[in-house]
């Protein structure tokens, strides 16, 4: 992974990659994320599609035409996308561990 | 009941605000073409309006997929104008924002700027006669450059404010 790709993922990208662990079209991604977060994260259409085309360009997800409707595109995460997502999970876990460590020692 | 209104906007955010004000009064825009708006009388506040500049032309596969997505999401496209699309959604079905984060808002402003800036610069260059116009100063070009400078400055300020926020929060 290039150095510039080591930063934090945006919340939109994080949830899109999570939703695309199984193939989904645009509206299904939006609904999936909304359900998972109990409506806290509602991806704007412009935000969602901007992120999708960037992620396709980066090779983190792939797009192919939907079987039922050729105007629709199905997206799914790639191996590269999975490794980026895994690295992000490790980063987030580290943040949590550090926060708990400091806050825990404060209370003692 | 229908109503036709002629109006010219150079700032899409002002235009969007006006369409929503009209909708709040029960006048819902159903068509637009070059400064001509068609409104239909309905329930006040029934629709929320949004305007967006697409990255690609309307027939591009990415645009086609996006328009299909909007349809799936219950968003109606009432008009298109070059790469601009005019959208509305029933207000009762929840809030309607095209962009849910800072980055994508900035990207949208940048897209508009990259369309407006070259036109403004060309008009300015012709306007002040740098390319050897017959007249030393071409007032029409200069006026066009000045008119375009208004939204460009407004978008620029909004982008700067968004970028400043980004130091603290995503």
Coordinates of C-alpha atoms in Angstrom, one line a residue:
Chain A
X1 CA 0.0 0.0 0.0
X2 CA 1.3 3.4 -0.8
X3 CA 2.1 5.8 2.0
X4 CA -0.7 8.2 1.2
X5 CA -3.2 5.3 1.5
X6 CA -2.4 4.7 5.2
X7 CA -4.6 7.4 6.6
X8 CA -8.1 6.9 8.1
X9 CA -11.0 6.0 5.8
X10 CA -13.9 8.3 5.7
X11 CA -17.1 7.0 7.4
X12 CA -18.8 6.8 4.0
X13 CA -15.9 4.7 2.5
X14 CA -15.8 2.5 5.7
X15 CA -19.5 1.6 5.5
X16 CA -19.5 1.2 1.7
X17 CA -16.6 -1.3 1.9
X18 CA -18.4 -3.1 4.8
X19 CA -21.7 -3.2 2.8
X20 CA -19.8 -4.6 -0.2
X21 CA -18.6 -7.7 1.5
X22 CA -21.5 -9.1 -0.6
X23 CA -22.5 -7.8 -4.1
X24 CA -25.0 -4.9 -4.0
X25 CA -26.2 -2.1 -6.2
X26 CA -26.2 1.6 -5.2
X27 CA -29.6 1.8 -3.5
X28 CA -29.0 -1.5 -1.6
X29 CA -25.7 -0.1 -0.3
X30 CA -27.5 3.0 1.0
X31 CA -30.3 1.0 2.6
X32 CA -27.9 -1.6 4.1
X33 CA -25.8 1.1 5.7
X34 CA -28.9 2.9 7.0
X35 CA -30.3 -0.3 8.6
X36 CA -27.0 -1.3 10.1
X37 CA -26.5 2.1 11.8
X38 CA -30.2 2.6 12.7
X39 CA -30.4 5.6 10.4
X40 CA -27.4 7.4 11.9
X41 CA -25.4 7.1 8.7
X42 CA -27.5 8.2 5.6
X43 CA -25.2 8.4 2.6
X44 CA -26.1 11.2 0.3
X45 CA -26.6 10.1 -3.3
X46 CA -23.8 12.3 -4.5
X47 CA -21.5 11.2 -1.7
X48 CA -22.2 7.6 -2.4
X49 CA -21.6 7.7 -6.1
X50 CA -18.5 9.9 -5.8
X51 CA -17.0 7.3 -3.4
X52 CA -18.1 4.4 -5.6
X53 CA -16.3 5.7 -8.7
X54 CA -13.2 6.6 -6.7
X55 CA -13.1 3.1 -5.1
X56 CA -13.5 1.4 -8.5
X57 CA -10.6 3.6 -9.8
X58 CA -8.5 2.5 -6.8
X59 CA -9.4 -1.2 -7.4
X60 CA -10.8 -1.6 -3.9
X61 CA -14.2 -2.6 -5.4
X62 CA -15.3 -3.8 -8.8
X63 CA -18.5 -3.0 -10.8
X64 CA -20.4 -5.1 -13.2
X65 CA -23.8 -4.8 -14.9
X66 CA -26.8 -6.1 -12.9
X67 CA -28.4 -9.2 -14.5
X68 CA -31.9 -7.9 -14.3
X69 CA -31.4 -4.3 -15.2
X70 CA -28.4 -3.2 -17.3
X71 CA -28.9 0.4 -16.2
X72 CA -28.0 -0.7 -12.7
X73 CA -24.5 -1.7 -11.6
X74 CA -23.6 -4.2 -8.9
X75 CA -20.5 -3.6 -6.8
X76 CA -18.4 -5.9 -4.7
X77 CA -15.2 -5.6 -2.6
X78 CA -11.9 -6.9 -4.1
X79 CA -9.0 -8.6 -2.3
X80 CA -7.2 -5.3 -2.2
X81 CA -10.3 -3.6 -0.7
X82 CA -10.4 -6.3 2.0
X83 CA -6.8 -5.8 3.0
X84 CA -7.4 -2.0 3.2
X85 CA -10.5 -2.6 5.3
X86 CA -8.6 -5.0 7.6
X87 CA -5.8 -2.5 8.1
X88 CA -8.4 0.1 9.0
X89 CA -10.0 -2.2 11.5
X90 CA -6.6 -2.7 13.1
X91 CA -6.0 1.0 13.3
X92 CA -9.4 1.6 14.9
X93 CA -8.8 -1.2 17.4
X94 CA -5.5 0.5 18.3
X95 CA -7.3 3.8 18.9
X96 CA -9.7 2.1 21.2
X97 CA -7.0 0.2 23.1
X98 CA -5.1 3.4 23.7
X99 CA -8.1 5.3 24.8
X100 CA -9.1 2.6 27.3
X101 CA -5.5 2.4 28.5
X102 CA -5.3 6.1 29.3
X103 CA -8.8 6.4 30.7
X104 CA -8.4 3.2 32.7
X105 CA -5.2 4.4 34.4
X106 CA -6.9 7.8 35.2
X107 CA -9.6 6.0 37.3
X108 CA -7.1 4.0 39.4
Chain B
X1 CA -52.7 25.5 -12.1
X2 CA -49.4 26.3 -13.9
X3 CA -47.2 29.2 -13.8
X4 CA -44.2 30.2 -15.9
X5 CA -41.3 32.2 -14.5
X6 CA -38.3 33.6 -16.3
X7 CA -35.3 34.0 -14.1
X8 CA -31.5 33.7 -14.4
X9 CA -29.2 32.4 -11.7
X10 CA -25.5 32.1 -11.8
X11 CA -25.2 30.6 -8.3
X12 CA -26.9 27.2 -8.1
X13 CA -27.2 27.3 -4.3
X14 CA -29.3 30.5 -4.6
X15 CA -31.4 28.8 -7.3
X16 CA -31.9 25.8 -5.1
X17 CA -33.0 27.9 -2.2
X18 CA -35.5 29.8 -4.4
X19 CA -37.0 26.5 -5.7
X20 CA -37.4 25.4 -2.1
X21 CA -39.0 28.7 -1.1
X22 CA -41.4 28.4 -4.1
X23 CA -42.2 24.7 -3.0
X24 CA -42.9 25.9 0.5
X25 CA -45.5 28.2 -0.9
X26 CA -47.0 25.3 -2.9
X27 CA -45.4 26.1 -6.2
X28 CA -43.5 23.0 -7.4
X29 CA -41.1 23.3 -10.3
X30 CA -41.7 20.6 -12.9
X31 CA -39.5 21.8 -15.8
X32 CA -36.6 24.1 -16.5
X33 CA -34.9 25.3 -19.6
X34 CA -32.5 28.2 -20.0
X35 CA -34.0 30.6 -17.5
X36 CA -37.6 29.4 -17.9
X37 CA -39.2 27.6 -14.9
X38 CA -42.5 25.9 -15.0
X39 CA -44.3 25.6 -11.7
X40 CA -47.4 23.6 -10.7
X41 CA -49.6 24.4 -7.8
X42 CA -49.7 21.7 -5.1
X43 CA -49.4 21.1 -1.3
X44 CA -47.0 23.6 0.3
X45 CA -43.7 21.9 1.2
X46 CA -44.6 18.7 -0.6
X47 CA -41.2 18.4 -2.3
X48 CA -37.6 19.2 -1.4
X49 CA -35.5 20.3 -4.4
X50 CA -31.8 19.8 -5.1
X51 CA -29.5 20.7 -8.0
X52 CA -26.4 18.9 -9.0
X53 CA -23.7 19.1 -11.6
X54 CA -22.8 15.7 -12.9
X55 CA -19.2 14.7 -13.5
X56 CA -20.0 13.2 -16.9
X57 CA -22.5 13.9 -19.6
X58 CA -26.0 12.4 -19.2
X59 CA -25.4 9.4 -21.6
X60 CA -22.2 8.3 -19.9
X61 CA -22.6 4.8 -18.2
X62 CA -21.7 6.3 -14.8
X63 CA -24.4 9.0 -15.2
X64 CA -26.9 6.4 -16.4
X65 CA -26.2 4.2 -13.3
X66 CA -26.5 7.2 -11.1
X67 CA -29.8 8.3 -12.5
X68 CA -31.2 4.8 -12.1
X69 CA -30.0 4.9 -8.5
X70 CA -31.8 8.2 -7.9
X71 CA -35.0 6.6 -9.3
X72 CA -34.6 3.6 -7.0
X73 CA -34.2 6.0 -4.1
X74 CA -37.5 7.7 -4.9
X75 CA -35.8 10.8 -6.3
X76 CA -37.4 12.4 -9.3
X77 CA -35.4 14.2 -12.0
X78 CA -37.6 17.1 -13.3
X79 CA -35.1 18.6 -15.7
X80 CA -31.6 18.5 -17.1
X81 CA -29.6 21.4 -18.4
X82 CA -26.2 20.4 -20.0
X83 CA -24.6 18.5 -17.1
X84 CA -26.9 20.0 -14.4
X85 CA -29.7 17.9 -13.1
X86 CA -32.8 19.2 -11.2
X87 CA -34.1 16.8 -8.6
X88 CA -36.9 16.6 -6.1
X89 CA -38.1 14.2 -3.4
X90 CA -41.2 14.0 -1.3
X91 CA -40.4 15.9 1.9
X92 CA -42.5 13.3 3.8
X93 CA -40.1 10.5 2.9
X94 CA -37.3 12.0 5.0
X95 CA -34.6 14.7 4.6
X96 CA -33.0 15.0 1.1
X97 CA -29.3 15.9 1.0
X98 CA -27.1 15.0 -2.0
X99 CA -23.9 15.2 0.0
X100 CA -23.5 13.7 3.5
X101 CA -19.8 14.6 4.0
X102 CA -17.3 17.4 3.7
X103 CA -15.1 15.8 1.1
X104 CA -17.9 15.2 -1.4
X105 CA -19.2 18.7 -1.0
X106 CA -15.8 20.1 -1.7
X107 CA -15.5 17.8 -4.8
X108 CA -18.9 19.1 -6.1
X109 CA -17.7 22.7 -5.7
X110 CA -14.4 21.9 -7.4
X111 CA -16.3 20.3 -10.3
X112 CA -18.4 23.5 -10.8
X113 CA -15.3 25.7 -10.4
X114 CA -13.4 23.8 -13.1
X115 CA -16.3 24.5 -15.4
X116 CA -16.8 28.2 -14.5
X117 CA -13.2 29.3 -14.1
X118 CA -12.0 28.7 -17.7
X119 CA -15.1 30.6 -19.1
X120 CA -14.5 33.5 -16.7
X121 CA -10.8 33.6 -17.5
X122 CA -11.4 33.6 -21.3
X123 CA -14.0 36.4 -21.0
X124 CA -11.6 38.4 -18.8
X125 CA -8.7 38.0 -21.3
X126 CA -11.0 39.0 -24.2
X127 CA -12.6 41.7 -22.0
X128 CA -9.4 43.6 -21.3
X129 CA -8.2 43.1 -24.9
X130 CA -5.2 40.9 -24.2
X131 CA -5.8 38.9 -27.3
X132 CA -5.7 41.9 -29.7
X133 CA -9.4 42.7 -29.9
X134 CA -10.3 45.4 -32.3
X135 CA -11.6 47.5 -29.4
X136 CA -9.2 48.1 -26.5
X137 CA -11.8 46.9 -24.0
X138 CA -14.7 44.6 -24.8
X139 CA -17.4 45.5 -22.2
X140 CA -19.6 42.4 -22.8
X141 CA -16.8 40.0 -22.1
X142 CA -15.7 42.0 -19.1
X143 CA -19.3 42.0 -17.8
X144 CA -19.5 38.2 -18.3
X145 CA -16.3 37.7 -16.4
X146 CA -17.6 39.9 -13.5
X147 CA -20.9 38.1 -13.3
X148 CA -19.1 34.7 -13.2
X149 CA -16.7 36.0 -10.5
X150 CA -19.7 36.3 -8.1
X151 CA -20.5 32.5 -7.8
X152 CA -16.8 31.6 -8.1
X153 CA -16.0 33.7 -5.1
X154 CA -19.0 32.3 -3.2
X155 CA -18.0 28.7 -3.9
X156 CA -14.4 29.4 -3.1
X157 CA -15.3 30.8 0.4
X158 CA -17.5 27.8 1.1
X159 CA -14.7 25.4 0.1
X160 CA -12.3 27.2 2.3
X161 CA -14.7 27.0 5.3
X162 CA -15.2 23.3 4.7
X163 CA -11.5 22.7 4.4
X164 CA -10.9 24.5 7.7
X165 CA -13.4 22.3 9.4
X166 CA -11.6 19.2 8.1
X167 CA -8.7 19.8 10.4
X168 CA -10.9 18.8 13.3
X169 CA -13.5 16.5 11.9
X170 CA -14.1 14.3 8.9

